[in-house]
Amino acid sequence: MSGTTGSTSVRPTDLKAVRDAVLDTAGPIAIAGAGTAADWAGDLDPVDTVLDTTGLTGVITHNPGDMTVAVRAGTPLRALQDELSPHGQHVSFDAARVADGATVGGLVATADAGPAALVFGSLRDLVIGVTIVLADGSVARGGGHVIKNVAGYDLAKVLHGSYGAFGVLAEVVLRLHPVPRASTTIALPCPLEGAGERAARILGGPYEPAALEWVSDDGGRLLVRLEGTRDALPARAERIRELLGPEAADTPDDVWERHAGLVRGSAEGAVLRIGARPSRLPDLLSRLRWRTATAGLGSGAATVELPVDAVVEAHGLVHEAGGTSVLRRRPDGAGLPGWGPPLSALAVLTALKRELDPEGRFGPGRFSPWIQGAP
Amino acid sequence: MTLDGVVRRAFEEALDPRDVICDEVRCRAYECDGLTGYRVVPELVLLPRDAAQVAAAVRVCAEHAVPFVARGAGTGLSGGALPVADGVVISLARLKRVLEVDPVDRLAVVEPGVTNLEITAAAAPHGLYYAPDPSSQQVCTIGGNVAENSGGAHCLKYGFTTNHVLSCEVVLPDGSLVTLGGDSGEQAGPDLRGVFLGSEGTLGITTKITVRLLRTPESVRTLLADFPSVTAAGDVVSDVVAAGIVPAAVEMMDTLAIEAAEQAVHAGYTLGTPAALVVELDGPEAECDVQFEQVKEICERHGCTRLHIAGSAEERAAIWRGRKAAFAAVGRISPDYFVQDGVVPRTRLAEVLGRIAEMGDEAGLRVANVFHAGDGNLHPLVLYSAAAGETERAEHLSGAIAELCVELGGSLSGEHGIGTDKACSMPKMFGEEDLETMRRVRSAFDPAGICNPGKVLPTPRLCGERPGRYRPHALEEAGVIERL
Ligand SMILES: Cc1cc2nc3c(=O)[nH]c(=O)nc-3n(C[C@H](O)[C@H](O)[C@H](O)COP(=O)(O)OP(=O)(O)OC[C@H]3O[C@@H](n4cnc5c(N)ncnc54)[C@H](O)[C@@H]3O)c2cc1C
């Protein structure tokens, strides 16, 4: 059951309206974007109001020469990329749900990331400034419009992975990168056992992969994406094929759409996002009862779809391996825990929640079982 | 001596009594960091040997409400490690072990007192290195780097300390030990690791750090190019970026900075040239070569008067020696100097340098410039003579330059931190609600306010009852950002 049943929706279109929406209401609020990750993390407790951010759209300023862009947080990242592309620039970020219309703010709040995180990191590495609205209507700006800046605490980091429970992202400033001139992907049929060793060989050589993922479809494949200049890329691809042997072959770029499909998961299972030391991933995955899986063998991020009854055990196994896990999509009403055993800094997390949202208005339940009710 | 015997004995129980320093002469060695204008002699200096002792020492502080200041190598340039009166300094200098280098997962686990360069030294046998490279890397500690979110010449392409630290074990101000972050970029919940990074020692003390290591690039190409004007050199940087090239480093020096560096290390820079650029590319060999040709062509197109290409590792090292020495070398051409660390959007470099020159002329002081041109992070060195009574004028000019950067849409600090130095300038960059939110973040970690108090955020005690009033940010006036 969704915590938003019977709630009222407000759809502000500018920063002031966001603040007014927070000040003019009293009870708990769910912050919503495009709805591509509406059920991620803990189950939402009932709320009175849904604060719909999809009216906060558009580029505020794009400085092509500085390679920065400021955008309203409800803008779909896909739309932003389209707007940037004539300048040969983009946000180096490829989470699966970007194609479904996920908003910039929603992607930051869920700490999502795709295969490109191997080189560019997640949005925590690409966001250089934010404007946020807190539960008491405070409007706070952190960071700025320059890529290098250490003045003050980095408020963007507080909101990255906050799942709508700490504040509303109203505006986001991002660092941009040039769109690579050329890109190619090589695939190697390869079961999970053995994938780690292959990945280590690629990472240990001068190949500079832009993405390195193992996927469970077609009996298991290792995907290596290379990006670079048009003249020089073919030679680097050739070296990778030589390293991996005769079974390695170029593959059409749509493998990444299939990869994204696996990350999204299907309606039947429960999707768990996992982070662990990269070399431990193959062994860890071998102990989980997944139906489909993708594993970033250089980045340590994996996404698996499990039968519903395997989730609790999976949280535990990931924790034992020193990793982190968070539940994503699952069947309605599955009643599964969003999080595994508590993280060591739970006291800090709770104290931050208490400082920023003392009445527990935003996203109640998102951090259950870690934080229950008002912090 | 206001810390009474009880507190001292508690520290002596928490640590080895010999590691509790109270003799004033020895304490004096800790009275300042690299910003030597501010000095406070601490009551006690603690020299713990491991994380458990750090935690025990902090627990004593918490119990007796004693403020504490963590200290690495003391090379900070914003007074971050400046002791607090009636407080203790906790030095991490003895936590110096490299605990693990994992060549497969390309990470290292180190204690905070390990120097930046020692990490690379430990990683080098595996063909790996630690990317952020502050000019002070031979002496500054990774604990200090984490606290300052330090940068370096190669951060344009590879990012800053925050992009290379996976996790930190931290002693919180109540003495508890927690881990922020994890073994991968994935984290459960908000990026507490990222909040701690760059918090300038105000949220706790890190006792163990896991850093990412990168593979040593296959190819590195470096050039040094002279230009008839700073504007021409700036245009080169713009064109390189517009060509879709992300250089590993782009550094600029002006006449005065070159003069100082040449006097100090004779690195082969051209005396008298208005501007010199150091451009370095790295990556797979073939790609690197193609882009290096493009960069040379762009330099020539903008009237480059001399193009020196490093033909060997030694020649490359010489170019970098000149650049990295520039800072300290300024001492050779001026008895005293202040260094600033403001950032402007890169496209406004020529404009800000012009304004700085005018402001210097007006103040009757010379300003040398050596900076990270790729990311707009300036390091204007305001030269003055204390003996000639120029201190106040220089201090004023230096502060005005930092605030000018904010007016141009930039930041007070790119890598040196706010510390004691610029806390009172924070209201120039942030509004009251911004600062209040930051205070709430701080309070979540340190409700008792004993962890490096008085740094980063302006306080009435530090800045006067009415800290400099907020003025609208330039971007606000331009309608780019809104505040209510
Ligand atoms: C010649 C020179 C060149 C420099 N070049 C650069 C440069 O290129 N780029 C750059 O970014 N900086 C540069 N710096 C500044 C300085 O070296 C960096 O800020 C460095 O990170 C400080 O490290 P440290 O060990 O000396 O820290 P300290 O100066 O001892 O402390 C700095 C801050 O860190 C805190 N701290 C120290 N250890 C810990 C810990 N374990 N846990 C929590 N907090 C801690 C302190 O409380 C203080 O607030 C330069 C300085 C000099 C003198």
CSV table of N, CA, C and O in Angstrom, one decimal, chain B residues 408-475:
chain,number,residue,atom,x,y,z
B,408,LEU,N,32.3,37.9,-8.7
B,408,LEU,CA,32.3,37.4,-10.1
B,408,LEU,C,31.7,36.0,-10.3
B,408,LEU,O,31.8,35.4,-11.4
B,409,GLY,N,31.0,35.6,-9.3
B,409,GLY,CA,30.2,34.3,-9.4
B,409,GLY,C,31.0,33.1,-9.0
B,409,GLY,O,30.7,32.0,-9.3
B,410,GLY,N,32.1,33.4,-8.2
B,410,GLY,CA,32.9,32.2,-7.8
B,410,GLY,C,32.9,31.9,-6.3
B,410,GLY,O,31.8,32.0,-5.7
B,411,SER,N,34.0,31.6,-5.7
B,411,SER,CA,34.0,31.2,-4.4
B,411,SER,C,35.2,31.8,-3.6
B,411,SER,O,36.2,32.1,-4.2
B,412,LEU,N,35.0,31.9,-2.3
B,412,LEU,CA,36.1,32.4,-1.4
B,412,LEU,C,37.3,31.5,-1.4
B,412,LEU,O,38.5,31.9,-1.2
B,413,SER,N,37.1,30.2,-1.6
B,413,SER,CA,38.2,29.3,-1.5
B,413,SER,C,38.0,28.0,-2.4
B,413,SER,O,37.0,27.4,-2.4
B,414,GLY,N,39.1,27.7,-3.1
B,414,GLY,CA,39.1,26.5,-4.0
B,414,GLY,C,39.7,25.3,-3.3
B,414,GLY,O,39.3,24.2,-3.7
B,415,GLU,N,40.6,25.5,-2.4
B,415,GLU,CA,41.3,24.3,-1.8
B,415,GLU,C,41.9,24.6,-0.4
B,415,GLU,O,42.1,23.6,0.3
B,416,HIS,N,42.1,25.8,-0.1
B,416,HIS,CA,42.8,26.0,1.2
B,416,HIS,C,41.9,26.1,2.4
B,416,HIS,O,42.3,26.0,3.5
B,417,GLY,N,40.6,26.2,2.1
B,417,GLY,CA,39.7,26.2,3.3
B,417,GLY,C,39.4,27.6,3.8
B,417,GLY,O,40.1,28.6,3.5
B,418,ILE,N,38.3,27.6,4.6
B,418,ILE,CA,37.9,28.9,5.2
B,418,ILE,C,38.6,29.1,6.5
B,418,ILE,O,39.2,30.2,6.8
B,419,GLY,N,38.6,28.1,7.4
B,419,GLY,CA,39.4,28.1,8.6
B,419,GLY,C,39.1,29.3,9.5
B,419,GLY,O,37.9,29.7,9.7
B,420,THR,N,40.2,29.9,10.0
B,420,THR,CA,40.0,31.1,10.8
B,420,THR,C,40.1,32.3,9.9
B,420,THR,O,39.4,33.3,10.1
B,421,ASP,N,40.9,32.2,8.8
B,421,ASP,CA,41.2,33.3,7.9
B,421,ASP,C,40.0,33.9,7.3
B,421,ASP,O,39.8,35.1,7.3
B,422,LYS,N,39.1,33.1,6.7
B,422,LYS,CA,38.0,33.6,5.9
B,422,LYS,C,36.6,33.5,6.5
B,422,LYS,O,35.6,33.7,5.9
B,423,ALA,N,36.5,33.0,7.8
B,423,ALA,CA,35.2,32.7,8.4
B,423,ALA,C,34.4,34.0,8.4
B,423,ALA,O,33.2,33.9,8.1
B,424,CYS,N,35.0,35.2,8.6
B,424,CYS,CA,34.2,36.4,8.7
B,424,CYS,C,33.8,36.9,7.3
B,424,CYS,O,32.9,37.7,7.1
B,425,SER,N,34.4,36.3,6.2
B,425,SER,CA,33.9,36.6,4.9
B,425,SER,C,32.8,35.7,4.4
B,425,SER,O,32.2,36.0,3.3
B,426,MET,N,32.5,34.7,5.1
B,426,MET,CA,31.4,33.8,4.7
B,426,MET,C,30.1,34.5,4.4
B,426,MET,O,29.4,34.1,3.4
B,427,PRO,N,29.7,35.5,5.2
B,427,PRO,CA,28.4,36.1,4.8
B,427,PRO,C,28.5,36.9,3.5
B,427,PRO,O,27.4,37.3,3.0
B,428,LYS,N,29.7,37.0,2.9
B,428,LYS,CA,29.7,37.6,1.6
B,428,LYS,C,29.3,36.6,0.5
B,428,LYS,O,28.9,36.9,-0.6
B,429,MET,N,29.4,35.3,0.9
B,429,MET,CA,29.1,34.3,-0.1
B,429,MET,C,27.8,33.6,0.2
B,429,MET,O,27.1,33.1,-0.7
B,430,PHE,N,27.5,33.5,1.5
B,430,PHE,CA,26.3,32.8,1.9
B,430,PHE,C,25.3,33.7,2.7
B,430,PHE,O,25.8,34.5,3.5
B,431,GLY,N,24.1,33.4,2.5
B,431,GLY,CA,23.1,34.1,3.3
B,431,GLY,C,22.9,33.5,4.7
B,431,GLY,O,23.4,32.4,5.0
B,432,GLU,N,22.1,34.2,5.5
B,432,GLU,CA,21.9,33.7,6.9
B,432,GLU,C,21.3,32.3,6.9
B,432,GLU,O,21.7,31.5,7.7
B,433,GLU,N,20.3,32.1,6.1
B,433,GLU,CA,19.7,30.7,6.1
B,433,GLU,C,20.7,29.6,5.7
B,433,GLU,O,20.6,28.5,6.1
B,434,ASP,N,21.5,30.0,4.7
B,434,ASP,CA,22.5,29.0,4.3
B,434,ASP,C,23.4,28.7,5.5
B,434,ASP,O,23.7,27.5,5.8
B,435,LEU,N,23.9,29.7,6.2
B,435,LEU,CA,24.8,29.5,7.3
B,435,LEU,C,24.1,28.8,8.4
B,435,LEU,O,24.7,28.0,9.1
B,436,GLU,N,22.9,29.2,8.7
B,436,GLU,CA,22.2,28.5,9.7
B,436,GLU,C,22.0,27.0,9.5
B,436,GLU,O,22.1,26.2,10.3
B,437,THR,N,21.8,26.7,8.2
B,437,THR,CA,21.6,25.3,7.8
B,437,THR,C,23.0,24.6,8.1
B,437,THR,O,23.0,23.4,8.6
B,438,MET,N,24.0,25.2,7.7
B,438,MET,CA,25.4,24.6,7.9
B,438,MET,C,25.6,24.5,9.4
B,438,MET,O,26.2,23.5,9.9
B,439,ARG,N,25.1,25.4,10.2
B,439,ARG,CA,25.3,25.3,11.7
B,439,ARG,C,24.5,24.0,12.2
B,439,ARG,O,25.0,23.3,13.1
B,440,ARG,N,23.4,23.8,11.6
B,440,ARG,CA,22.6,22.6,12.0
B,440,ARG,C,23.3,21.3,11.6
B,440,ARG,O,23.3,20.3,12.4
B,441,VAL,N,24.0,21.3,10.5
B,441,VAL,CA,24.8,20.1,10.1
B,441,VAL,C,25.9,19.9,11.1
B,441,VAL,O,26.1,18.8,11.6
B,442,ARG,N,26.5,21.0,11.4
B,442,ARG,CA,27.6,20.9,12.4
B,442,ARG,C,27.2,20.4,13.7
B,442,ARG,O,27.8,19.5,14.3
B,443,SER,N,26.0,20.9,14.1
B,443,SER,CA,25.5,20.5,15.4
B,443,SER,C,25.1,19.0,15.5
B,443,SER,O,25.1,18.4,16.5
B,444,ALA,N,24.7,18.5,14.3
B,444,ALA,CA,24.4,17.0,14.3
B,444,ALA,C,25.6,16.2,14.7
B,444,ALA,O,25.5,15.2,15.3
B,445,PHE,N,26.8,16.6,14.2
B,445,PHE,CA,28.0,15.9,14.5
B,445,PHE,C,28.5,16.3,15.9
B,445,PHE,O,29.1,15.5,16.6
B,446,ASP,N,28.4,17.6,16.2
B,446,ASP,CA,29.1,18.1,17.4
B,446,ASP,C,28.2,19.0,18.2
B,446,ASP,O,28.3,20.3,18.3
B,447,PRO,N,27.2,18.4,18.9
B,447,PRO,CA,26.2,19.3,19.6
B,447,PRO,C,26.8,20.1,20.7
B,447,PRO,O,26.3,21.2,21.0
B,448,ALA,N,27.9,19.6,21.3
B,448,ALA,CA,28.5,20.4,22.4
B,448,ALA,C,29.4,21.5,21.9
B,448,ALA,O,29.9,22.3,22.7
B,449,GLY,N,29.7,21.5,20.6
B,449,GLY,CA,30.6,22.6,20.1
B,449,GLY,C,32.0,22.6,20.6
B,449,GLY,O,32.6,23.7,20.8
B,450,ILE,N,32.6,21.4,20.7
B,450,ILE,CA,34.0,21.4,21.2
B,450,ILE,C,35.0,21.0,20.1
B,450,ILE,O,36.2,21.0,20.4
B,451,CYS,N,34.5,20.7,18.9
B,451,CYS,CA,35.4,20.3,17.9
B,451,CYS,C,35.8,21.4,16.9
B,451,CYS,O,35.1,21.9,16.1
B,452,ASN,N,37.1,21.8,17.1
B,452,ASN,CA,37.6,22.9,16.3
B,452,ASN,C,36.7,24.1,16.3
B,452,ASN,O,36.4,24.7,15.2
B,453,PRO,N,36.2,24.6,17.4
B,453,PRO,CA,35.3,25.7,17.4
B,453,PRO,C,35.9,27.0,16.9
B,453,PRO,O,37.1,27.2,16.9
B,454,GLY,N,35.0,27.9,16.3
B,454,GLY,CA,35.5,29.2,15.8
B,454,GLY,C,36.0,29.1,14.4
B,454,GLY,O,36.4,30.1,13.9
B,455,LYS,N,36.0,27.9,13.8
B,455,LYS,CA,36.5,27.8,12.4
B,455,LYS,C,35.3,27.7,11.4
B,455,LYS,O,34.2,27.2,11.8
B,456,VAL,N,35.5,28.1,10.2
B,456,VAL,CA,34.6,27.9,9.1
B,456,VAL,C,33.4,28.9,9.2
B,456,VAL,O,33.2,29.7,8.2
B,457,LEU,N,32.6,28.8,10.2
B,457,LEU,CA,31.4,29.6,10.3
B,457,LEU,C,31.6,30.8,11.1
B,457,LEU,O,32.3,30.8,12.1
B,458,PRO,N,31.1,32.0,10.6
B,458,PRO,CA,31.4,33.2,11.4
B,458,PRO,C,30.6,33.2,12.7
B,458,PRO,O,29.5,32.6,12.9
B,459,THR,N,31.3,33.7,13.8
B,459,THR,CA,30.7,33.8,15.1
B,459,THR,C,30.8,35.3,15.5
B,459,THR,O,31.7,36.0,15.1
B,460,PRO,N,29.9,35.7,16.3
B,460,PRO,CA,30.0,37.1,16.8
B,460,PRO,C,31.3,37.4,17.5
B,460,PRO,O,31.9,38.5,17.3
B,461,ARG,N,31.8,36.4,18.2
B,461,ARG,CA,33.0,36.6,18.9
B,461,ARG,C,34.2,36.9,18.0
B,461,ARG,O,35.1,37.7,18.2
B,462,LEU,N,34.2,36.1,16.9
B,462,LEU,CA,35.3,36.2,15.9
B,462,LEU,C,35.1,37.5,15.0
B,462,LEU,O,36.1,38.1,14.7
B,463,CYS,N,33.9,37.7,14.7
B,463,CYS,CA,33.7,38.7,13.6
B,463,CYS,C,33.0,40.0,14.1
B,463,CYS,O,32.6,40.8,13.3
B,464,GLY,N,32.8,40.1,15.4
B,464,GLY,CA,32.0,41.3,15.9
B,464,GLY,C,30.6,40.9,15.9
B,464,GLY,O,30.1,40.0,15.3
B,465,GLU,N,29.8,41.7,16.7
B,465,GLU,CA,28.4,41.3,16.9
B,465,GLU,C,27.6,41.2,15.6
B,465,GLU,O,26.7,40.4,15.5
B,466,ARG,N,28.0,42.1,14.7
B,466,ARG,CA,27.2,42.1,13.4
B,466,ARG,C,28.2,41.6,12.3
B,466,ARG,O,28.8,42.5,11.7
B,467,PRO,N,28.3,40.3,12.1
B,467,PRO,CA,29.2,39.9,11.0
B,467,PRO,C,28.8,40.5,9.7
B,467,PRO,O,27.6,40.8,9.5
B,468,GLY,N,29.8,40.8,8.9
B,468,GLY,CA,29.6,41.6,7.7
B,468,GLY,C,28.2,41.3,7.0
B,468,GLY,O,27.9,40.1,6.8
B,469,ARG,N,27.5,42.3,6.7
B,469,ARG,CA,26.1,42.0,6.2
B,469,ARG,C,26.1,41.3,4.9
B,469,ARG,O,27.0,41.6,4.1
B,470,TYR,N,25.2,40.5,4.7
B,470,TYR,CA,25.0,39.8,3.4
B,470,TYR,C,24.7,40.8,2.3
B,470,TYR,O,23.8,41.6,2.5
B,471,ARG,N,25.4,40.6,1.2
B,471,ARG,CA,25.0,41.4,0.1
B,471,ARG,C,24.5,40.4,-1.0
B,471,ARG,O,25.1,39.3,-1.0
B,472,PRO,N,23.6,40.8,-1.8
B,472,PRO,CA,23.2,39.8,-2.8
B,472,PRO,C,24.4,39.3,-3.6
B,472,PRO,O,25.3,40.1,-4.0
B,473,HIS,N,24.4,38.0,-3.9
B,473,HIS,CA,25.4,37.4,-4.7
B,473,HIS,C,25.2,38.0,-6.1
B,473,HIS,O,24.1,38.3,-6.6
B,474,ALA,N,26.3,38.1,-6.9
B,474,ALA,CA,26.3,38.6,-8.2
B,474,ALA,C,25.3,37.8,-9.1
B,474,ALA,O,24.6,38.4,-9.9
B,475,LEU,N,25.3,36.5,-8.9
B,475,LEU,CA,24.4,35.7,-9.7
B,475,LEU,C,22.9,35.9,-9.3
B,475,LEU,O,22.1,35.8,-10.2
